[in-house]
PDB file of C-alpha atoms in Angstrom:
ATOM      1  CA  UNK V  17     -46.023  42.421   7.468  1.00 94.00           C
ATOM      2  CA  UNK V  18     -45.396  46.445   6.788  1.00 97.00           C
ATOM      3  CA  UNK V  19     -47.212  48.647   5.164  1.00 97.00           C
ATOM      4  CA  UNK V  20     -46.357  52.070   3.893  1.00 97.00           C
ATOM      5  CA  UNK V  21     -48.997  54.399   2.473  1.00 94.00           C
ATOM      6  CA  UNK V  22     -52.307  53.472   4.792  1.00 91.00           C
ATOM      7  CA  UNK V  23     -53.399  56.356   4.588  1.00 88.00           C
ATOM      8  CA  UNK V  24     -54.222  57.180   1.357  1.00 89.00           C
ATOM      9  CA  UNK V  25     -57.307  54.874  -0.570  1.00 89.00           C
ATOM     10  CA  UNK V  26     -55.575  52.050  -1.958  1.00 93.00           C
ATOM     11  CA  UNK V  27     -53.255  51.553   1.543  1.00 93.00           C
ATOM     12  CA  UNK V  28     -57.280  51.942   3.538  1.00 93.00           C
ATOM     13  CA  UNK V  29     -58.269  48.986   1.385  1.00 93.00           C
ATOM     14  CA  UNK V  30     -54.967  47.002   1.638  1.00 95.00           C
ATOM     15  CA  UNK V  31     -54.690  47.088   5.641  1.00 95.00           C
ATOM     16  CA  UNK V  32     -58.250  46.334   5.684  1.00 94.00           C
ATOM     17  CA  UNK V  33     -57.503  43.237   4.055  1.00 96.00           C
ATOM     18  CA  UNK V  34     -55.286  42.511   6.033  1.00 96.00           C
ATOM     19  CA  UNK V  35     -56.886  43.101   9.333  1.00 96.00           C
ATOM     20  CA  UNK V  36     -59.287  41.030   8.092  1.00 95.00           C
ATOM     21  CA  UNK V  37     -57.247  37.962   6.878  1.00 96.00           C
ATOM     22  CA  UNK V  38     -56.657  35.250   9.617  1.00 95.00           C
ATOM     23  CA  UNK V  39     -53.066  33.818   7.860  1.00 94.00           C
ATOM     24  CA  UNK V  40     -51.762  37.523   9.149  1.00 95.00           C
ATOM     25  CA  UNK V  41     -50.714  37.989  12.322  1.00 95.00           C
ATOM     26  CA  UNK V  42     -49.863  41.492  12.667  1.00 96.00           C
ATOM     27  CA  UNK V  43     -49.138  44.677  10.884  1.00 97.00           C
ATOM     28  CA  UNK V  44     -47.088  47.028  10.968  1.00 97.00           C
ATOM     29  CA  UNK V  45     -47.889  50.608   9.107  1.00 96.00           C
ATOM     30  CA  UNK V  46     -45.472  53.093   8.770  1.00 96.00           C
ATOM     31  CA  UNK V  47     -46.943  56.517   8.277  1.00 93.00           C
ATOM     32  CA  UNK V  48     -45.645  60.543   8.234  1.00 89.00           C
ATOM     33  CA  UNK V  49     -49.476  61.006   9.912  1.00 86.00           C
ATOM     34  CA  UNK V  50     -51.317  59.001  12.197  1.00 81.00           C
ATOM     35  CA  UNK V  51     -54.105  56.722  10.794  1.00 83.00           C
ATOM     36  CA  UNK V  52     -57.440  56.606  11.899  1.00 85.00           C
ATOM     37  CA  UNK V  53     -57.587  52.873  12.098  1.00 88.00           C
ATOM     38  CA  UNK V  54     -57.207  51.127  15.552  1.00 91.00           C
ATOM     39  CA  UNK V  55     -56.701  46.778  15.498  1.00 94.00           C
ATOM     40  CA  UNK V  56     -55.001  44.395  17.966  1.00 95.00           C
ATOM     41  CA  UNK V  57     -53.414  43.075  15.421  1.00 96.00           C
ATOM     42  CA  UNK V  58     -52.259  47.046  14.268  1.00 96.00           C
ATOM     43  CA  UNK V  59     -49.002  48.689  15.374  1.00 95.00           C
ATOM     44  CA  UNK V  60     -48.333  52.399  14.023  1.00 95.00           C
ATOM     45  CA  UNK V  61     -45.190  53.917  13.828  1.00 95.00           C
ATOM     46  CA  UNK V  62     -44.691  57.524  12.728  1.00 94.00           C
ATOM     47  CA  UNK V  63     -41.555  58.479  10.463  1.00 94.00           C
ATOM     48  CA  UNK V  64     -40.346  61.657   8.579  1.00 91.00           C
ATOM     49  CA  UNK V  65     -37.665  61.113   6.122  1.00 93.00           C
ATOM     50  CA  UNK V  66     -38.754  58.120   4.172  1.00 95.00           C
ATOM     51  CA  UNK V  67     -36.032  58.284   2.062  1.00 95.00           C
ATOM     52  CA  UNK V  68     -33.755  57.181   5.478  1.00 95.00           C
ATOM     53  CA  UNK V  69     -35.625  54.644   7.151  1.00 95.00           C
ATOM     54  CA  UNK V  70     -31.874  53.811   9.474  1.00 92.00           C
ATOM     55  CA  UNK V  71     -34.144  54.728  12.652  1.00 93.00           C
ATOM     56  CA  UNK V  72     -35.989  52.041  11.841  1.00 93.00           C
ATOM     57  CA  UNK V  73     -34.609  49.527  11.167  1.00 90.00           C
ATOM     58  CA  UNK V  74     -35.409  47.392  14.163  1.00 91.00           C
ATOM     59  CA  UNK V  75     -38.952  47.731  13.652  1.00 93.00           C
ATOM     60  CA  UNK V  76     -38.773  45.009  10.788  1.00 93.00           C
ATOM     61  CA  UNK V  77     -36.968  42.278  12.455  1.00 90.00           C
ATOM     62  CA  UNK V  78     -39.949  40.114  12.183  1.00 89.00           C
ATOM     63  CA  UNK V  79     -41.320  41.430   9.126  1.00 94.00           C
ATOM     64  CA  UNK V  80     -41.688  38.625   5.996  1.00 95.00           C
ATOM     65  CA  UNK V  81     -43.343  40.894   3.797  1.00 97.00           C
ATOM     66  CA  UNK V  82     -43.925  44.818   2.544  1.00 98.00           C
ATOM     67  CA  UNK V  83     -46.662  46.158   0.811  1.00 98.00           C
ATOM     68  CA  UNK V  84     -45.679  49.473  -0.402  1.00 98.00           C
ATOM     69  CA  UNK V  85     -48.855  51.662  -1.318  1.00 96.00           C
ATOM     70  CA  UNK V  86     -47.229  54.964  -0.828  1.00 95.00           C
ATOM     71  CA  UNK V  87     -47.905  57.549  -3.950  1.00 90.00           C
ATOM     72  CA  UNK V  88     -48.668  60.808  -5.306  1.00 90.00           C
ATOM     73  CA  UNK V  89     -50.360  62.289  -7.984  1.00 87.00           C
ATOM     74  CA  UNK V  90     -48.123  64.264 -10.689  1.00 90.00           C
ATOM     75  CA  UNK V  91     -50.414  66.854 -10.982  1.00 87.00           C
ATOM     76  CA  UNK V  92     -49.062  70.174 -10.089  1.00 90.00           C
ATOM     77  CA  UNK V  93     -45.350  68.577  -9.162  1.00 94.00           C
ATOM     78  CA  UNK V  94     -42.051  68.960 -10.814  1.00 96.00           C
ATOM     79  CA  UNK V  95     -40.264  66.466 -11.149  1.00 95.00           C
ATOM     80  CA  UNK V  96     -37.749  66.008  -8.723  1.00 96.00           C
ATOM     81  CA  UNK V  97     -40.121  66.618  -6.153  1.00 96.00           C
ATOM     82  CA  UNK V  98     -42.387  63.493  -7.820  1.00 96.00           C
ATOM     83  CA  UNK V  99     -38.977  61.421  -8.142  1.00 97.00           C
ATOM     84  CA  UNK V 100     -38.569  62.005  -4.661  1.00 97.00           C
ATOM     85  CA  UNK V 101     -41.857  60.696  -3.524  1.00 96.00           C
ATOM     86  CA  UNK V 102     -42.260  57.578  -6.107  1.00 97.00           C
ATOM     87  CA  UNK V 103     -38.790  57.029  -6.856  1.00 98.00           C
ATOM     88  CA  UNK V 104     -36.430  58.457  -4.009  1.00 97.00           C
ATOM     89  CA  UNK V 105     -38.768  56.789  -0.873  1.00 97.00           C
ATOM     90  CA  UNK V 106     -39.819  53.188  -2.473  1.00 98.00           C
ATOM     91  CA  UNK V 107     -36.459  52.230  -3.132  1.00 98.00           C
ATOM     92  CA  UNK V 108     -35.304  53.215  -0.199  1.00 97.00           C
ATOM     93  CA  UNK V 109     -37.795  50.583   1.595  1.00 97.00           C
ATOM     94  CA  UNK V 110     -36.960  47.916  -0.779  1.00 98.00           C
ATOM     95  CA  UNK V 111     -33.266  48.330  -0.564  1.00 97.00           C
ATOM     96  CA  UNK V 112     -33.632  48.295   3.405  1.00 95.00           C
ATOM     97  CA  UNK V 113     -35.210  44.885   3.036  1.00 96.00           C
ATOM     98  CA  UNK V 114     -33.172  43.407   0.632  1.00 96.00           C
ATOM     99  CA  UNK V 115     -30.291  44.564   2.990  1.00 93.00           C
ATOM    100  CA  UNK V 116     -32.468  42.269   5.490  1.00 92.00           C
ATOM    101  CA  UNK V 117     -33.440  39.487   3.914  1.00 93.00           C
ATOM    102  CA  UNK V 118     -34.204  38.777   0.171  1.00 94.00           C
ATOM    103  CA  UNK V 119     -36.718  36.461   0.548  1.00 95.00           C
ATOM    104  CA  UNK V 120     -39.350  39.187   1.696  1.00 96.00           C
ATOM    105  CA  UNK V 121     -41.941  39.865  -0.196  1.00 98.00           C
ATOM    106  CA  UNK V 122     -41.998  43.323  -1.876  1.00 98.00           C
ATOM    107  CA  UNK V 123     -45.020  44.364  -3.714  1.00 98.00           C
ATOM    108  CA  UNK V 124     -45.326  47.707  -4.813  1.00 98.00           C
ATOM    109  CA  UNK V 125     -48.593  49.455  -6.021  1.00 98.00           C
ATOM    110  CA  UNK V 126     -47.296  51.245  -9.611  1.00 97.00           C
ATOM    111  CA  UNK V 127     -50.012  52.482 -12.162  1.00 95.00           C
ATOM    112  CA  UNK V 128     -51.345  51.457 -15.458  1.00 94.00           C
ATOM    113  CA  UNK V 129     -49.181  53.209 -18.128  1.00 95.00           C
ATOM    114  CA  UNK V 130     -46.014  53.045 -16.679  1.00 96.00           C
ATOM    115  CA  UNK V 131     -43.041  53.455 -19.129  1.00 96.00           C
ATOM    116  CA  UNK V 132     -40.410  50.646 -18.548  1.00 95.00           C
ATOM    117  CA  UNK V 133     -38.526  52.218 -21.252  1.00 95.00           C
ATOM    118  CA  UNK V 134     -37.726  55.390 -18.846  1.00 95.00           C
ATOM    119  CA  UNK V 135     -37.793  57.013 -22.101  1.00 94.00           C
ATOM    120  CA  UNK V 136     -41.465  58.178 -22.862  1.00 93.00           C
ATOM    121  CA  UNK V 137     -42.821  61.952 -22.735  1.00 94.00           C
ATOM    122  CA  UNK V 138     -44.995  61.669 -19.995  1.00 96.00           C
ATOM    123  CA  UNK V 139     -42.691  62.625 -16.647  1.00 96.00           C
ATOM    124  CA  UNK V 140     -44.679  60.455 -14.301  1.00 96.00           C
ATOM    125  CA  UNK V 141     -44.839  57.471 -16.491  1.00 97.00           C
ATOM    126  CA  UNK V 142     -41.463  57.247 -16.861  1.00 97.00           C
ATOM    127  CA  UNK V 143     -40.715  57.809 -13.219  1.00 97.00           C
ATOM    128  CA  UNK V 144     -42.849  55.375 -12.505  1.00 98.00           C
ATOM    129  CA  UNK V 145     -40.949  52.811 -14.987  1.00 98.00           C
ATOM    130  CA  UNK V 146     -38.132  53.700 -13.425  1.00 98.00           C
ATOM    131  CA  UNK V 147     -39.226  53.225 -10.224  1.00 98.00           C
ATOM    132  CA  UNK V 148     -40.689  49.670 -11.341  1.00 98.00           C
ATOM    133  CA  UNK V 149     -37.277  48.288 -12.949  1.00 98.00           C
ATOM    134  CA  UNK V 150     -35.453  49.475 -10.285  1.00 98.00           C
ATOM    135  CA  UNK V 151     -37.371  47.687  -7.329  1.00 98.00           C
ATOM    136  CA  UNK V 152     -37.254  44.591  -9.658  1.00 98.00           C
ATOM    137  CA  UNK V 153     -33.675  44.717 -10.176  1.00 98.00           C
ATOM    138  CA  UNK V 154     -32.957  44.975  -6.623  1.00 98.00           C
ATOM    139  CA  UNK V 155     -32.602  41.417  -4.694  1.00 96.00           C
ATOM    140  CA  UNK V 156     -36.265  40.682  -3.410  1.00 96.00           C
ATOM    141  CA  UNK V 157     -39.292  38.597  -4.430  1.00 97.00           C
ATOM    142  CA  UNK V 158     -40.567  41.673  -5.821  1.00 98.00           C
ATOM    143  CA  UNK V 159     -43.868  42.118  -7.502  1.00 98.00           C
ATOM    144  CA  UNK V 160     -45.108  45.356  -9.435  1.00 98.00           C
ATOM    145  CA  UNK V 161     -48.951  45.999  -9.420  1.00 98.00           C
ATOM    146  CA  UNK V 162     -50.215  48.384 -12.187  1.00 97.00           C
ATOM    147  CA  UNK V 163     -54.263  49.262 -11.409  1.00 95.00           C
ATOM    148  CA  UNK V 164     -55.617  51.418 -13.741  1.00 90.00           C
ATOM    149  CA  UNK V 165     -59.086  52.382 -12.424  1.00 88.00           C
ATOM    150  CA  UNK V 166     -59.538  51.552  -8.298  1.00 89.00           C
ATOM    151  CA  UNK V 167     -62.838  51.676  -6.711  1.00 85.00           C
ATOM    152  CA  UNK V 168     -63.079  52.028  -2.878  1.00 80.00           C
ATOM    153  CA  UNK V 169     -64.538  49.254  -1.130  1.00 80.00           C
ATOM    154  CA  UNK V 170     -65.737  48.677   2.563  1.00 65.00           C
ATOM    155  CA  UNK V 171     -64.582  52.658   3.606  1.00 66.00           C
ATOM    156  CA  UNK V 172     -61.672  53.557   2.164  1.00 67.00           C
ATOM    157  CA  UNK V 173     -61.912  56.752   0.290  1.00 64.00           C
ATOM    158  CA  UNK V 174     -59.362  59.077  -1.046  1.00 60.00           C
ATOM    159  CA  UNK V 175     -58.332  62.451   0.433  1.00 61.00           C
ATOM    160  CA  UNK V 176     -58.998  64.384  -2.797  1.00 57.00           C
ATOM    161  CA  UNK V 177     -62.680  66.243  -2.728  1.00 53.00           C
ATOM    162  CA  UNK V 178     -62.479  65.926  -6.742  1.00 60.00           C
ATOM    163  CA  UNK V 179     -61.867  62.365  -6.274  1.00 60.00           C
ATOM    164  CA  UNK V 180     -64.327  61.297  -3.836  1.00 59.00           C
ATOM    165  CA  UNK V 181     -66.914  62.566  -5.845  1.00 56.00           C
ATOM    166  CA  UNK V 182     -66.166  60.768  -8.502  1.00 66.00           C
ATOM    167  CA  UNK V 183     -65.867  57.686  -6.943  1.00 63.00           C
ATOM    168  CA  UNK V 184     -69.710  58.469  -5.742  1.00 68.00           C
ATOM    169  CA  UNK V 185     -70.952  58.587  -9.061  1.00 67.00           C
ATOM    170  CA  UNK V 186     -68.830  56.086 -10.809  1.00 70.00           C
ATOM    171  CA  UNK V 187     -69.782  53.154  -7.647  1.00 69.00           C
ATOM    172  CA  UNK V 188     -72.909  52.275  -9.752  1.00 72.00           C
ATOM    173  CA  UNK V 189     -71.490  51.595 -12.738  1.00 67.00           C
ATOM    174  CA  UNK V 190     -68.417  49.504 -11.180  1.00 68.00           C
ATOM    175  CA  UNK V 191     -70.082  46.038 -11.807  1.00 75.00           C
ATOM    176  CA  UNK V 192     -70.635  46.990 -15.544  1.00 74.00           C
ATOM    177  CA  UNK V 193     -66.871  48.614 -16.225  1.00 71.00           C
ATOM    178  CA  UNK V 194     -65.325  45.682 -14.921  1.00 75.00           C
ATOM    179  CA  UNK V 195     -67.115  43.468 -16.633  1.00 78.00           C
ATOM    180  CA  UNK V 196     -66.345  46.169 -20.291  1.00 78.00           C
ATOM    181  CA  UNK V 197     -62.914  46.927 -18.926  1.00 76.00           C
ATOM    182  CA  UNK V 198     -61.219  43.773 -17.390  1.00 78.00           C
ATOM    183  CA  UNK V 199     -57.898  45.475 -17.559  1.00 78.00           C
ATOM    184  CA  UNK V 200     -58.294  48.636 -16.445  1.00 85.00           C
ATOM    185  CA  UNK V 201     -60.980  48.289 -13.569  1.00 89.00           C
ATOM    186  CA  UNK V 202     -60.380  46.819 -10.112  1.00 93.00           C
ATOM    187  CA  UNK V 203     -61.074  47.733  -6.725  1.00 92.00           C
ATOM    188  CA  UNK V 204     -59.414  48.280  -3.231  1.00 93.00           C
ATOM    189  CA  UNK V 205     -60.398  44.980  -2.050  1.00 94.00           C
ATOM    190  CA  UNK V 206     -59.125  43.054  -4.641  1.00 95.00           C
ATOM    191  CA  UNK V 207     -56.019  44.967  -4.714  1.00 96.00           C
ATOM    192  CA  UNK V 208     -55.182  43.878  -0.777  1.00 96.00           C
ATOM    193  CA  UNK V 209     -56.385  40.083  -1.560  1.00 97.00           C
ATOM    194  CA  UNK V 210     -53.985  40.081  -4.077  1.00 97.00           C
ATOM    195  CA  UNK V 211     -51.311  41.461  -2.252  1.00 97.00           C
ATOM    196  CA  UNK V 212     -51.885  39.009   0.102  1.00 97.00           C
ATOM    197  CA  UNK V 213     -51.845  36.010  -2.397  1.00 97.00           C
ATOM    198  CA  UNK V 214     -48.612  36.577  -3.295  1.00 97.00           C
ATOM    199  CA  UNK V 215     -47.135  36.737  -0.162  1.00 96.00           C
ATOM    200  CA  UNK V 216     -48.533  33.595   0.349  1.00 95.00           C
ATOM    201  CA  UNK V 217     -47.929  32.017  -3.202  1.00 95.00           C
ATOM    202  CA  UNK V 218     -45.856  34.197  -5.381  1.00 95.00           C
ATOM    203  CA  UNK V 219     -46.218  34.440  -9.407  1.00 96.00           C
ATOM    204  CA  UNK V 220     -44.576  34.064 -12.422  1.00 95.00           C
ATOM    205  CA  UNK V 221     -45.620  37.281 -12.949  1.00 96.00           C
ATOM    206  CA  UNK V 222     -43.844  39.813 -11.773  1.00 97.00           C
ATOM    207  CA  UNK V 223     -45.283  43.251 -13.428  1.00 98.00           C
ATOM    208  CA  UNK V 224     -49.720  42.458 -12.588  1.00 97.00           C
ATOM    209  CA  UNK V 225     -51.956  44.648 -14.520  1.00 95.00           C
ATOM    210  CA  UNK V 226     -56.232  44.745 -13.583  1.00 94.00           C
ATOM    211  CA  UNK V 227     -56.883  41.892 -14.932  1.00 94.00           C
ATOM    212  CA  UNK V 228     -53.954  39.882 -13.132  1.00 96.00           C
ATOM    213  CA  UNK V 229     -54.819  41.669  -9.785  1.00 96.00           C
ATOM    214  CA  UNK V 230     -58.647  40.250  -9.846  1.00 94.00           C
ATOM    215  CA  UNK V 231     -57.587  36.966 -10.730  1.00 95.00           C
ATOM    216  CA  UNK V 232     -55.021  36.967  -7.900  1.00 96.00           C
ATOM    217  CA  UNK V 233     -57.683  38.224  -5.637  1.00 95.00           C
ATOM    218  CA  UNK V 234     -59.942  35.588  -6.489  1.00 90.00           C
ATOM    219  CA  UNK V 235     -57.405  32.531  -6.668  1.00 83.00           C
ATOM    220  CA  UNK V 236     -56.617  33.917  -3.288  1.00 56.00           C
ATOM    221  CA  UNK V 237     -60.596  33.525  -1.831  1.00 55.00           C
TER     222      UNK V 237
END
């Protein structure tokens, strides 16, 4: 399988997962930097212009399914230069695969509040709806994840200071806010054994909120 995004939080917990899960047999993680993370079952390869991803092309011939964690936070970004990241690059993957074969599996990692109208006030909610129905329309066994809260499991941790303190404090509470807030909480674990579930099984689902990604994770088990 591929993976774009590994280095951020939720692509640490996803390869993780992975690495860890005996029905995979190897991964492949595309990256702009090099991750930290070393594997047998691990290959890295290093690309530039995600929005061509031509040069490699022959890196997927064996690849069955994507799971496309690459993202940004709006904060401080126009909007073309957000489009370009969430919009421009992810449907550039899943258009390279379709063009391959479309019975991969293509699951991309949205965000709760997403505005499938493409209509809404909020720039990156809409970008992100657009981003969302435009991966769906596209020939695949595509799947749409929308987290709203993620909590770093077993190392992953985000590359924002802010962020990494707040994930400090909030790790206490975690057990009680999922329990309170079964559709907005989740963590990085269960957001790779989901992933992984359906690759291997699929869903009538196709858009998965917080709730939908535990239950995956834990039909998965």
């Amino acid at each position: 399988m591929a993976i774009f995004g590994v280095t951020g939080m939720v692509g640490q917990g996803v390869i993780h997962e992975c690495l860890a899960d005996p029905r995979v047999e190897s991964v492949l993680a595309v990256t702009r930097s090099p991750s930290s993370i070393r594997h047998p079952k691990l290959t890295q390869v290093q690309h530039h212009d995600f929005a061509d991803l031509t040069p490699l092309t022959h890196r997927f011939e064996d690849i069955d399914a994507c799971f496309y964690c690459l993202g940004v936070s709006a904060v401080g970004m126009s909007e073309n230069e957000y489009r370009r990241i969430t919009f421009d690059f992810t449907v550039a993957a899943a258009r390279m695969f379709a063009g391959r074969d479309p019975s991969i599996t293509f699951v991309y990692v949205s965000g709760q509040g997403a505005d499938s109208s493409e209509s809404g006030r909020s720039m990156w909610a809409r970008v992100r709806g657009q981003t969302e129905n435009t991966v769906l329309a596209i020939p695949l066994q595509a799947f749409v994840l929308r987290p709203g809260y993620i909590q770093p499991r077993h190392g992953a941790t985000s590359r924002t200071a802010t962020y990494k303190w707040i994930y400090r404090l909030t790790a206490p509470l975690y057990p009680l806010l999922q329990r309170l807030l079964p559709t907005m909480v989740t963590n990085s674990e269960n957001v790779g054994k989901a992933m992984l579930a359906l690759a291997a099984n699929g869903s009538s689902q196709r858009i998965i909120d917080c709730r939908g990604i535990n239950e995956l994770a834990t039909a998965g088990q």
